[in-house]
Amino acid sequence: MGEDHQIETDVAIIGGGTAGLNSAMAAAEKGLKVLVAEKANIERSGAIAGGIDHFHAYLETGEDWDTREAYLGWVSKISKGASSLKVQEAVYCDEYKAAIERVERIGIALRNPKTGDFYRTLALGMPGPYAINFNGKKLKPKMAEEVRRLGCKVLGRLQVTRLLLHDGEIAGFTGFDMRTGDFYQVRAKAVVIATGNTNRMFKPQTGNPFNLWYCPADTGDLHRAAYEAGVELANMEYIRMTIVPKGFSAPGFNAFLGMGSHLINSLEERYLEHHHPMGEAAPRNFVVWATYNELKEGRGPIYMDCRHLSQKDREHLFETLGYDKDTLPDFFVKKGYNLEGTMIEMTVSEPMQARPSEVCGSGIKIDEKCASNVPGLYAAGDSSDQMGCLHMCVAGGYAAGKQAAEFALKTKNFRPVDSAETATEKDRIFRPLGKKTGISSWEFEDIVRIITTDHFGPVKTEISLKSALDKLNKLDDAHGDLKADNLHELMRVHEAMNIQQVAKITATAAMARKETRFPPYHYRADFPETDDDQYCGLIVIKKGPEGDITTRFEPLTYEI
Amino acid sequence: MPPVIDPDKCNLCGVCDEHCPLDVIYMENEGVDVRYPLECWHCGACRQDCPTGAVDIEFPLIMLGV
Ligand SMILES: Cc1cc2nc3c(=O)[nH]c(=O)nc-3n(C[C@H](O)[C@H](O)[C@H](O)COP(=O)(O)OP(=O)(O)OC[C@H]3O[C@@H](n4cnc5c(N)ncnc54)[C@H](O)[C@@H]3O)c2cc1C
Ligand code: SF4
Ligand code: SF4
């Protein structure tokens, strides 16, 4: 164990990923003292550590699909029952122009420097080409540079473990440095949570839980901590999946489709046409659902058919795939695929706990001000219930930072923290280090993954969910046996416990939604139809007075 | 196992350690220690940011073989 640190700051951001860095910029621009507490290092961390390739936006060019209304219509269509249009308008529509300007100002070109035009493509059920394609390999380090230029304090390799409240309002949080073993108690007038979604929760395709589509460092740490602190969560029942190359869970299937490749089964049929009226342009969940069923019914393997693409298109594709996943082109070359006509074997990715659409999130329930139910506590990005994808994390991250700054400006004094609570948490954090024998984080996590995958990864029923909850609850007894031989393992032990706790929340939320929505993201085999009369809205989760997980339903309406 | 460091090219700057989002790489006095190769996400940050081109990404057989 190392030293103890006590820090005070006006606004603290937990998680310096895409959304968190934009929150930090907004709060710092208001002249406040800002701290970013980040598990890795803000230059390269989270979902876009290695790069990114598209930004969704309507641009009001005069086309009928390129308007605020048409965009909100798309949101209503692909995210009905999960996105609140009121929040969408406040965190995205009112912010997106400034977001695009900010990205360009810090040095990332979103448009062609010669023509000044955006290169826009269509995918995932869009009414028009909303996806601005660009080379985002340097977006994360450029955002980090801006955050440092604005004078924010950054603490890296700091894993945040617990939120501290006083009289129901945010007072601060605790964490530890995974390199030094130092313990931190941070007090802040306002806090923004921006720690991404929950990964490593289901069995991955090659057995290695770090070979994932999304960032394996995002493990629901603050979903668990927020829940423990009485914060409401929503959209937690959803399990997200996509189509990835066989062997490597990397994104990019929409880039293939955008370039004119086709998904085919082993009968060489373009099977999407049998499953959805929009075929390959269908919303992501339907592409996944169709592929899942093709494989299950024995028509796999499935392939991305690139045989008909021109040499120029193939070269463009191989280059741009590397914007989103830097090492994917290397993988294809090493696997023996070349630029000559080729069929690339694909599969359905591991499930993860995350948002059911491109335009909402899964986690801390926020209102139009990005505020949670705990005064002073805000959320942004994938860890909120309403934001997801680059466009919302950049625009909405900034909105959350502005709101947190306003709250901090109105707050005179730091709220006190309970030193006994901090001491108990410190003891809990470091306990696994003292154990000579016990269970490793890897083994514990494997058990969680077997339970989740068997019982709700992704198809589920009342009985499968109850059984999962039984097993996941029993695993609590093993917490005291978890051991860590060093600080790196200590971090993994805490992640493993957090993944388990989020899995319980997910199963409980899924039990409450007795219908199917966005299959396979929430597919109930015992309730296979979508029931808009009863379930068009959010399942809201909160810790009950007895420590039990409680749920309530909050309807959402769609006029567009 | 990913990533593989060429000690002849490495100038011991430590950037790959600092920038790894998964805490895989540890900078030691004698050189770079890729301590947790199984926990690599293949994000390529270490390779992109290495000033001397000393980082190569290799894929384990299970990823290429299936
Ligand atoms: C490879 C890839 C490509 C993508 N491509 C696109 C695209 O082209 N277009 C698009 O719109 N979307 C894309 N997405 C989705 C998009 O990138 C994400 O929705 C978005 O970046 C999420 O931002 P975030 O800030 O919510 O989470 P992240 O950027 O993941 O940030 C979360 C941060 O929290 C930190 N953290 C986690 N736990 C703790 C803790 N306990 N204490 C302290 N810090 C913690 C993490 O280290 C991380 O830095 C892609 C995602 C991936 C994974
Ligand atoms: S970034 Fe490159 S040069 Fe620097 S320590 Fe790592 S391998 Fe060596
Ligand atoms: S590829 Fe990414 S995760 Fe792997 S060692 Fe390099 S920086 Fe770390």
XYZ file of C-alpha atoms and ligand atoms in Angstrom:
695
model
C 0.000 0.000 0.000
C 1.187 3.537 -0.724
C 0.371 7.021 0.527
C -2.976 8.670 1.210
C -4.016 11.735 -0.797
C -6.875 14.132 -0.165
C -7.831 16.353 -3.072
C -10.412 19.084 -3.533
C -11.654 20.317 -6.872
C -14.663 22.218 -8.219
C -15.597 19.660 -10.849
C -14.304 16.098 -11.040
C -14.699 13.919 -14.120
C -14.510 10.167 -13.575
C -13.290 8.539 -16.787
C -11.224 10.506 -19.301
C -12.567 8.862 -22.440
C -14.424 10.535 -25.289
C -17.246 12.009 -23.222
C -15.204 12.737 -20.092
C -12.616 14.802 -21.950
C -15.357 16.925 -23.511
C -16.922 17.408 -20.071
C -13.526 18.489 -18.748
C -13.129 21.039 -21.557
C -16.547 22.563 -20.850
C -15.959 22.885 -17.109
C -12.444 24.260 -17.561
C -13.687 26.841 -20.070
C -15.911 28.195 -17.264
C -12.741 28.936 -15.311
C -13.184 26.185 -12.740
C -10.696 23.851 -11.136
C -11.178 20.539 -12.943
C -9.825 17.086 -12.159
C -9.963 14.111 -14.525
C -9.635 10.764 -12.722
C -8.765 8.119 -15.293
C -8.032 4.421 -14.974
C -5.530 4.465 -17.858
C -4.044 7.616 -19.376
C -6.136 10.245 -21.143
C -3.986 10.280 -24.301
C -5.099 6.798 -25.270
C -7.920 5.254 -23.301
C -11.419 3.926 -23.712
C -13.359 3.088 -26.841
C -11.432 5.329 -29.244
C -7.944 4.742 -27.853
C -6.714 3.415 -31.193
C -8.912 5.520 -33.488
C -12.402 6.039 -34.856
C -13.910 6.637 -38.279
C -17.347 8.236 -38.300
C -19.387 10.978 -36.638
C -23.180 10.974 -37.015
C -24.793 14.294 -37.869
C -27.581 15.955 -39.780
C -26.177 19.073 -41.431
C -29.236 21.025 -42.624
C -28.102 21.086 -46.252
C -31.668 21.476 -47.546
C -32.296 17.750 -48.159
C -35.456 16.540 -46.435
C -33.542 13.803 -44.526
C -30.901 16.289 -43.350
C -32.990 18.120 -40.746
C -33.421 18.043 -36.994
C -36.890 16.538 -37.435
C -35.666 13.797 -39.767
C -32.799 12.981 -37.412
C -35.206 12.759 -34.472
C -37.418 10.583 -36.657
C -34.460 8.220 -37.126
C -33.891 8.231 -33.364
C -37.568 7.425 -32.802
C -37.374 4.554 -35.249
C -34.176 2.826 -34.171
C -34.382 3.653 -30.485
C -38.076 3.626 -29.638
C -38.555 2.959 -25.951
C -34.911 3.663 -25.076
C -34.196 7.263 -26.194
C -35.842 10.266 -24.633
C -36.318 12.820 -27.402
C -36.248 15.675 -24.862
C -32.806 14.619 -23.666
C -31.684 13.950 -27.237
C -32.580 17.498 -28.261
C -30.786 19.042 -25.297
C -27.594 16.968 -25.276
C -27.186 16.472 -29.009
C -29.302 18.689 -31.267
C -28.515 21.877 -29.340
C -24.828 20.979 -29.094
C -23.775 19.189 -32.268
C -22.676 22.228 -34.312
C -20.339 23.342 -31.529
C -19.143 19.741 -31.226
C -18.151 19.566 -34.888
C -16.409 22.936 -34.613
C -14.543 21.793 -31.502
C -13.283 18.589 -33.120
C -12.017 20.591 -36.091
C -10.537 23.334 -33.908
C -8.382 20.903 -31.948
C -6.890 19.649 -35.174
C -8.933 16.744 -36.542
C -10.194 17.173 -40.089
C -13.779 16.039 -40.472
C -13.953 17.261 -44.059
C -11.833 16.942 -47.145
C -9.214 19.717 -46.815
C -9.201 20.299 -50.591
C -12.936 20.604 -51.235
C -14.174 21.511 -47.760
C -16.862 18.826 -48.129
C -17.876 16.149 -45.662
C -17.695 12.560 -46.919
C -20.985 11.076 -45.774
C -22.272 7.499 -45.876
C -25.476 5.708 -44.993
C -25.933 2.703 -42.687
C -27.921 1.256 -39.819
C -31.429 2.247 -40.841
C -30.649 5.927 -41.533
C -32.966 7.920 -43.823
C -29.914 9.569 -45.432
C -26.118 9.489 -45.137
C -25.687 10.792 -41.556
C -22.247 9.208 -40.992
C -19.398 11.648 -41.631
C -16.370 9.467 -42.435
C -13.001 10.749 -41.268
C -9.599 9.650 -40.025
C -9.931 9.740 -36.228
C -6.725 7.952 -35.294
C -5.452 11.052 -33.514
C -8.770 12.254 -32.091
C -8.146 10.955 -28.569
C -4.607 12.396 -28.150
C -5.789 15.709 -29.618
C -8.641 15.930 -27.110
C -6.198 15.096 -24.319
C -3.898 17.882 -25.508
C -6.775 20.357 -25.329
C -7.736 19.212 -21.813
C -4.145 19.709 -20.664
C -3.929 23.079 -22.445
C -6.985 24.218 -20.497
C -5.174 23.427 -17.256
C -7.167 20.456 -16.008
C -5.457 18.247 -13.455
C -5.198 14.659 -14.655
C -4.689 11.627 -12.452
C -3.930 8.539 -14.528
C -3.928 4.853 -13.533
C -6.474 5.829 -10.893
C -9.310 3.354 -10.503
C -12.319 5.021 -8.909
C -14.143 2.647 -6.572
C -16.857 4.418 -4.589
C -19.011 7.535 -4.612
C -19.248 9.502 -1.362
C -22.515 11.257 -0.531
C -23.559 13.677 2.182
C -27.270 14.109 2.960
C -28.105 12.561 -0.401
C -25.873 14.963 -2.365
C -22.561 14.229 -4.056
C -19.526 14.897 -1.869
C -16.726 13.061 -3.694
C -15.268 9.631 -4.360
C -12.433 7.254 -3.554
C -9.933 5.387 -5.703
C -6.492 3.854 -5.855
C -3.465 4.169 -8.108
C -2.758 0.799 -9.700
C 0.946 1.568 -10.097
C 1.830 3.069 -6.708
C -0.905 1.685 -4.450
C -1.703 5.234 -3.300
C -5.221 5.789 -1.956
C -7.208 8.860 -3.030
C -10.103 10.659 -1.454
C -11.430 13.345 -3.784
C -13.950 15.978 -2.740
C -15.774 17.846 -5.479
C -18.682 20.245 -5.743
C -19.922 18.443 -8.825
C -18.972 15.112 -10.421
C -19.466 13.769 -13.952
C -19.376 10.008 -14.479
C -18.080 9.056 -17.939
C -16.724 5.528 -17.604
C -18.230 3.836 -20.668
C -20.261 0.640 -20.783
C -19.681 -2.793 -19.169
C -17.490 -5.268 -21.031
C -15.992 -8.711 -20.304
C -19.437 -9.832 -19.104
C -20.073 -12.595 -21.682
C -18.001 -15.364 -23.244
C -15.911 -14.034 -26.113
C -15.426 -15.775 -29.466
C -11.824 -16.956 -28.973
C -12.042 -17.468 -25.213
C -9.883 -14.434 -24.367
C -12.005 -11.782 -22.595
C -9.737 -8.991 -23.867
C -10.371 -9.828 -27.533
C -13.513 -7.674 -27.609
C -15.319 -5.209 -29.807
C -15.502 -2.555 -27.036
C -12.810 -1.462 -24.614
C -12.075 -4.185 -22.026
C -11.019 -1.507 -19.497
C -14.636 -0.335 -19.212
C -16.079 -2.769 -16.691
C -19.097 -0.996 -15.208
C -17.116 0.186 -12.168
C -19.180 3.319 -11.785
C -22.459 1.649 -12.744
C -21.908 -0.477 -9.654
C -20.674 2.393 -7.504
C -23.547 4.646 -8.590
C -26.091 1.923 -7.909
C -24.632 1.400 -4.422
C -24.972 5.140 -3.797
C -28.691 5.149 -4.656
C -28.340 6.531 -8.175
C -31.017 5.479 -10.669
C -29.951 3.506 -13.752
C -31.891 2.785 -16.965
C -31.598 0.803 -20.216
C -29.622 -1.784 -18.243
C -31.484 -4.818 -19.619
C -29.914 -4.546 -23.055
C -27.170 -6.801 -24.396
C -25.402 -5.350 -27.433
C -23.681 -7.334 -30.190
C -22.389 -6.729 -33.702
C -20.837 -8.539 -36.661
C -17.066 -8.983 -36.418
C -14.324 -10.812 -38.304
C -13.918 -14.437 -37.252
C -11.045 -14.542 -34.765
C -10.880 -10.800 -34.035
C -13.682 -8.878 -32.338
C -13.119 -5.603 -34.138
C -15.613 -3.101 -35.537
C -15.986 -2.238 -39.201
C -18.817 -4.278 -40.705
C -20.739 -1.124 -41.623
C -17.657 0.180 -43.466
C -17.692 -3.012 -45.538
C -21.395 -2.648 -46.273
C -20.985 1.063 -47.006
C -18.387 0.134 -49.631
C -20.774 -2.256 -51.344
C -19.725 -5.606 -49.812
C -22.494 -8.074 -49.022
C -23.138 -10.428 -46.139
C -23.643 -13.940 -47.495
C -24.200 -17.345 -45.939
C -22.529 -20.560 -47.031
C -25.229 -21.059 -49.657
C -23.971 -17.733 -51.105
C -27.333 -16.097 -50.353
C -27.584 -12.455 -49.301
C -29.573 -13.629 -46.329
C -30.439 -10.213 -44.864
C -33.003 -9.838 -47.636
C -34.999 -12.741 -46.153
C -34.965 -11.183 -42.687
C -35.612 -7.422 -42.971
C -37.217 -5.155 -45.592
C -34.181 -2.837 -45.514
C -31.791 -5.763 -46.134
C -28.215 -4.859 -45.328
C -29.203 -1.243 -44.558
C -31.334 -2.387 -41.604
C -30.695 -1.141 -38.043
C -27.763 -2.943 -36.432
C -29.792 -5.190 -34.135
C -31.668 -6.715 -37.103
C -28.419 -7.399 -38.976
C -27.125 -9.170 -35.866
C -30.373 -11.041 -35.272
C -30.496 -12.290 -38.853
C -26.880 -13.432 -38.693
C -27.371 -15.073 -35.302
C -30.267 -17.084 -36.739
C -28.419 -17.979 -39.940
C -25.608 -19.441 -37.867
C -27.992 -21.217 -35.501
C -29.959 -22.745 -38.335
C -26.799 -24.180 -39.867
C -26.194 -21.895 -42.839
C -22.861 -20.665 -41.574
C -20.084 -19.785 -41.886
C -21.068 -16.330 -43.011
C -18.865 -14.068 -45.082
C -18.381 -10.473 -46.078
C -18.334 -10.875 -49.830
C -15.832 -8.443 -51.344
C -15.195 -10.352 -54.565
C -16.976 -7.843 -56.784
C -15.319 -4.708 -55.364
C -12.977 -2.716 -57.580
C -9.288 -2.540 -56.705
C -9.733 1.138 -55.774
C -12.619 0.394 -53.412
C -10.726 -2.463 -51.786
C -7.694 -0.284 -51.181
C -9.894 2.444 -49.718
C -11.619 -0.100 -47.491
C -8.405 -1.621 -46.143
C -7.093 1.847 -45.335
C -10.228 3.166 -43.644
C -10.791 -0.010 -41.601
C -7.559 0.928 -39.870
C -8.988 4.308 -38.809
C -11.532 2.506 -36.635
C -9.346 -0.410 -35.527
C -5.693 0.284 -36.144
C -4.583 -3.330 -36.272
C -7.463 -4.783 -38.319
C -5.784 -4.400 -41.732
C -2.687 -6.167 -40.313
C -4.934 -8.950 -39.062
C -6.470 -9.451 -42.498
C -3.060 -9.549 -44.147
C -1.704 -12.004 -41.575
C -4.787 -14.141 -41.965
C -4.076 -14.371 -45.665
C -6.844 -12.153 -47.036
C -5.532 -9.909 -49.737
C -6.771 -7.144 -51.934
C -7.728 -9.524 -54.723
C -11.390 -10.564 -54.631
C -11.972 -12.152 -51.270
C -14.632 -13.452 -48.914
C -13.888 -12.515 -45.311
C -15.332 -14.840 -42.703
C -17.410 -12.989 -40.113
C -19.304 -13.970 -37.008
C -21.553 -12.539 -34.298
C -19.512 -10.787 -31.610
C -19.575 -11.482 -27.908
C -22.522 -9.816 -26.189
C -21.804 -6.842 -23.933
C -23.899 -4.826 -21.534
C -24.591 -1.630 -23.409
C -27.069 0.576 -25.213
C -29.532 -1.006 -27.660
C -29.048 1.629 -30.396
C -26.540 4.151 -31.776
C -28.453 7.009 -30.187
C -28.868 6.180 -26.525
C -26.848 4.829 -23.643
C -27.178 2.350 -20.820
C -26.494 3.356 -17.263
C -26.936 6.380 -15.052
C -30.341 7.861 -15.755
C -30.015 11.486 -16.828
C -32.411 14.328 -17.577
C -32.071 17.168 -20.113
C -29.362 18.683 -17.902
C -27.370 15.420 -17.825
C -28.205 15.285 -14.112
C -28.817 12.085 -12.170
C -31.253 11.865 -9.244
C -28.376 12.728 -6.851
C -27.787 16.503 -6.735
C -24.335 17.388 -8.078
C -23.884 14.073 -9.881
C -23.981 14.114 -13.692
C -23.290 11.459 -16.319
C -22.171 11.466 -19.931
C -21.356 9.092 -22.759
C -21.914 5.350 -22.822
C -22.203 5.220 -19.017
C -25.341 7.385 -19.092
C -28.691 5.955 -20.187
C -29.113 8.471 -23.008
C -25.813 9.003 -24.840
C -23.860 6.733 -27.114
C -21.538 6.811 -30.110
C -19.017 9.481 -30.943
C -21.455 12.224 -31.904
C -23.361 12.085 -28.623
C -20.284 11.573 -26.452
C -18.589 14.662 -27.897
C -21.715 16.851 -27.912
C -23.318 15.475 -24.749
C -20.044 15.141 -22.869
C -19.611 18.873 -23.274
C -23.216 19.518 -22.213
C -22.666 17.506 -19.024
C -19.474 19.438 -18.236
C -21.304 22.753 -18.639
C -24.139 21.659 -16.352
C -21.758 20.308 -13.713
C -19.818 23.579 -13.837
C -22.989 25.591 -13.324
C -23.881 23.458 -10.329
C -20.380 23.861 -8.875
C -20.519 27.624 -9.359
C -23.729 27.774 -7.328
C -22.280 25.575 -4.568
C -20.461 27.505 -1.838
C -18.888 24.788 0.264
C -17.556 21.324 -0.247
C -19.863 18.793 1.324
C -18.231 16.848 4.142
C -17.234 13.210 3.747
C -17.495 10.587 6.431
C -13.973 9.517 7.401
C -15.199 6.164 8.723
C -16.786 5.406 5.351
C -13.555 6.302 3.574
C -11.530 4.090 5.908
C -13.878 1.138 5.375
C -13.592 1.568 1.635
C -9.810 1.727 1.814
C -9.830 -1.533 3.723
C -12.174 -3.139 1.192
C -10.012 -2.014 -1.730
C -6.735 -3.437 -0.477
C -7.973 -6.590 1.295
C -7.368 -8.981 -1.667
C -3.642 -8.013 -1.614
C -3.160 -9.562 1.797
C -4.398 -12.996 0.798
C -1.812 -15.720 0.182
C -4.275 -18.208 -1.325
C -7.650 -17.749 -2.887
C -9.509 -17.264 -6.144
C -8.017 -15.240 -8.995
C -9.960 -12.509 -10.733
C -9.692 -14.475 -13.985
C -11.398 -17.555 -12.506
C -14.114 -15.470 -10.838
C -14.819 -13.564 -14.037
C -14.941 -16.787 -16.048
C -17.660 -18.051 -13.724
C -19.650 -14.856 -14.216
C -19.262 -15.154 -17.991
C -20.465 -18.755 -18.036
C -23.551 -17.849 -16.004
C -24.450 -14.797 -18.086
C -23.849 -16.490 -21.439
C -25.777 -19.633 -20.512
C -28.746 -17.755 -19.098
C -29.092 -14.477 -20.954
C -26.455 -14.156 -23.635
C -28.564 -13.003 -25.387
C -31.805 -15.076 -25.372
C -33.600 -15.234 -22.035
C -36.737 -16.319 -20.188
C -38.153 -15.733 -16.721
C -36.688 -19.034 -15.535
C -33.254 -18.510 -17.104
C -33.007 -15.050 -15.544
C -34.085 -16.252 -12.103
C -31.547 -19.038 -12.237
C -28.826 -16.604 -13.337
C -29.657 -14.319 -10.440
C -29.512 -17.226 -7.990
C -26.035 -18.162 -9.149
C -24.776 -14.572 -9.380
C -26.038 -13.822 -5.866
C -24.332 -16.901 -4.457
C -21.063 -15.721 -5.959
C -21.077 -12.847 -3.462
C -19.850 -15.388 -0.895
C -16.617 -15.728 -2.877
C -15.699 -12.026 -2.619
C -13.750 -12.643 0.574
C -11.684 -15.327 -1.176
C -10.560 -13.159 -4.057
C -6.824 -12.600 -4.049
C -4.431 -10.277 -5.851
C -0.673 -10.819 -5.965
C 0.036 -7.261 -7.065
C -1.672 -3.942 -7.783
C -2.463 -4.774 -11.389
C -4.285 -7.880 -10.225
C -5.991 -5.814 -7.543
C -7.478 -3.650 -10.274
C -8.703 -6.769 -12.088
C -10.234 -8.185 -8.888
C -12.335 -5.051 -8.445
C -13.311 -5.084 -12.100
C -14.412 -8.714 -11.784
C -16.670 -7.919 -8.823
C -18.113 -4.915 -10.652
C -18.906 -6.996 -13.744
C -20.707 -9.496 -11.511
C -22.772 -6.790 -9.818
C -23.732 -5.191 -13.138
C -24.724 -8.647 -14.417
C -27.202 -8.897 -11.533
C -28.652 -5.489 -12.384
C -28.944 -6.463 -16.048
C -30.718 -9.729 -15.255
C -33.124 -7.957 -12.890
C -33.958 -5.271 -15.449
C -34.450 -7.953 -18.107
C -36.918 -9.767 -15.848
C -38.985 -6.603 -15.529
C -39.280 -6.133 -19.299
C -41.752 -8.860 -20.184
C -41.604 -8.300 -23.938
C -39.006 -8.324 -26.717
C -37.387 -5.108 -27.973
C -34.473 -4.603 -30.386
C -33.948 -8.382 -30.774
C -31.506 -9.913 -29.919
C -30.519 -7.047 -27.563
C -33.537 -7.886 -25.455
C -35.087 -11.106 -26.685
C -37.424 -12.854 -24.265
C -38.224 -16.309 -25.633
C -41.266 -16.347 -23.315
C -42.465 -12.926 -24.573
C -41.238 -12.806 -28.183
C -43.362 -9.823 -29.302
C -42.761 -6.105 -28.789
C -45.452 -4.624 -26.554
C -45.523 -0.846 -27.024
C -48.695 -0.476 -24.967
C -46.961 -1.597 -21.811
C -43.230 -1.249 -22.385
C -42.444 1.746 -24.590
C -40.107 3.373 -22.087
C -37.414 2.816 -19.523
C -36.985 0.159 -16.863
C -35.482 2.236 -14.067
C -33.288 0.471 -11.523
C -32.539 1.637 -7.996
C -31.148 0.061 -4.865
C -34.041 -0.626 -2.484
C -34.150 0.009 1.259
C -33.354 -3.662 1.973
C -30.393 -3.662 -0.392
C -32.500 -5.379 -3.062
C -32.605 -4.249 -6.700
C -35.900 -2.464 -7.384
C -37.403 -1.624 -10.768
C -40.016 0.841 -11.973
C -41.274 1.723 -15.439
C -41.099 5.204 -16.953
C -42.961 5.663 -20.259
C -41.465 7.547 -23.206
C -43.547 9.123 -25.959
C -42.730 9.730 -29.621
C -44.680 12.306 -31.586
C -42.324 12.271 -34.557
C 2.066 -12.305 -28.473
C 1.111 -8.655 -29.029
C 2.978 -6.322 -29.002
C 6.565 -7.259 -29.775
C 9.275 -4.665 -29.091
C 12.498 -4.482 -31.078
C 15.137 -3.652 -28.431
C 17.536 -2.377 -31.097
C 15.073 0.330 -32.119
C 13.616 1.158 -28.678
C 14.936 4.380 -27.072
C 13.337 3.606 -23.676
C 11.078 6.689 -23.827
C 8.215 4.913 -22.010
C 5.398 6.220 -24.203
C 4.031 2.736 -24.937
C 3.734 2.056 -21.196
C 2.095 5.446 -20.503
C -0.416 5.203 -23.347
C -1.569 1.587 -23.069
C -5.265 1.659 -22.094
C -5.087 -1.840 -20.594
C -1.990 -1.532 -18.348
C -0.261 -4.266 -20.376
C 3.193 -2.672 -20.738
C 5.642 -1.834 -17.934
C 8.752 0.263 -18.497
C 11.774 -1.111 -16.676
C 15.314 0.250 -16.545
C 16.594 -2.478 -18.803
C 13.779 -2.174 -21.364
C 10.091 -2.594 -22.103
C 8.308 -5.434 -20.332
C 5.128 -6.579 -22.105
C 3.887 -7.979 -18.836
C 0.264 -8.898 -19.530
C 0.152 -9.895 -23.214
C -3.104 -11.822 -22.768
C -4.781 -8.554 -21.739
C -3.889 -6.710 -24.940
C -6.877 -5.236 -26.802
C -4.896 -4.866 -30.055
C -5.833 -1.199 -30.146
C -2.488 -0.308 -31.697
C -1.931 2.772 -29.510
C 1.565 1.632 -28.500
C 2.569 1.088 -32.112
C 1.050 4.370 -33.338
C 2.741 6.460 -30.670
C 6.163 4.794 -30.555
C 8.568 7.447 -31.849
C 11.068 4.941 -33.243
C 8.840 2.333 -34.884
C 9.999 -0.318 -32.411
C 6.569 -1.880 -31.876
C 5.199 -4.684 -33.998
C 1.789 -6.244 -33.393
C 1.558 -10.007 -33.519
C -1.636 -11.995 -33.271
C -1.846 -15.206 -31.276
C -2.552 -18.363 -33.240
C -6.071 -18.676 -31.857
C -7.076 -15.401 -33.550
C -5.541 -16.326 -36.894
C -6.202 -20.044 -36.790
C -9.967 -20.191 -36.248
C -13.190 0.350 -31.662
C -14.398 1.220 -31.632
C -14.739 1.978 -32.742
C -15.848 2.814 -32.696
N -16.161 3.546 -33.806
C -17.175 4.433 -33.743
C -17.416 5.338 -34.817
O -16.703 5.324 -35.828
N -18.425 6.236 -34.688
C -19.204 6.300 -33.566
O -20.100 7.127 -33.507
N -18.977 5.486 -32.513
C -17.975 4.564 -32.579
N -17.728 3.764 -31.503
C -18.464 4.039 -30.254
C -17.881 5.261 -29.540
O -16.504 5.278 -29.709
C -18.219 5.240 -28.065
O -19.620 5.282 -27.924
C -17.634 6.421 -27.294
O -16.309 6.682 -27.642
C -17.750 6.177 -25.809
O -17.207 7.254 -25.090
P -17.259 7.248 -23.503
O -16.540 8.438 -23.053
O -18.629 7.026 -23.040
O -16.447 5.928 -23.083
P -14.876 5.686 -23.263
O -14.317 6.533 -24.319
O -14.694 4.213 -23.367
O -14.272 6.220 -21.901
C -14.444 5.621 -20.668
C -13.196 5.938 -19.855
O -13.412 5.631 -18.496
C -12.238 5.057 -17.955
N -12.649 4.291 -16.785
C -13.371 3.145 -16.734
N -13.552 2.759 -15.461
C -12.924 3.669 -14.674
C -12.744 3.811 -13.275
N -13.210 2.913 -12.428
N -12.047 4.875 -12.812
C -11.530 5.789 -13.669
N -11.660 5.695 -14.999
C -12.353 4.653 -15.497
C -11.687 4.231 -19.108
O -10.329 3.933 -18.969
C -11.982 5.137 -20.294
O -10.940 6.018 -20.563
C -16.631 2.887 -31.531
C -16.304 2.124 -30.418
C -15.201 1.287 -30.471
C -14.858 0.473 -29.259
S 7.356 3.826 -27.229
Fe 8.815 2.774 -28.565
S 10.758 3.724 -28.109
Fe 9.397 4.319 -26.447
S 9.749 2.749 -24.871
Fe 8.055 2.016 -26.117
S 8.984 0.720 -27.692
Fe 10.622 1.946 -26.780
S -2.071 -2.717 -28.642
Fe -3.140 -1.378 -27.183
S -3.744 -2.743 -25.514
Fe -2.183 -3.828 -26.694
S -0.272 -3.345 -25.628
Fe -0.504 -1.849 -27.301
S -1.494 -0.093 -26.340
Fe -1.771 -1.840 -24.950
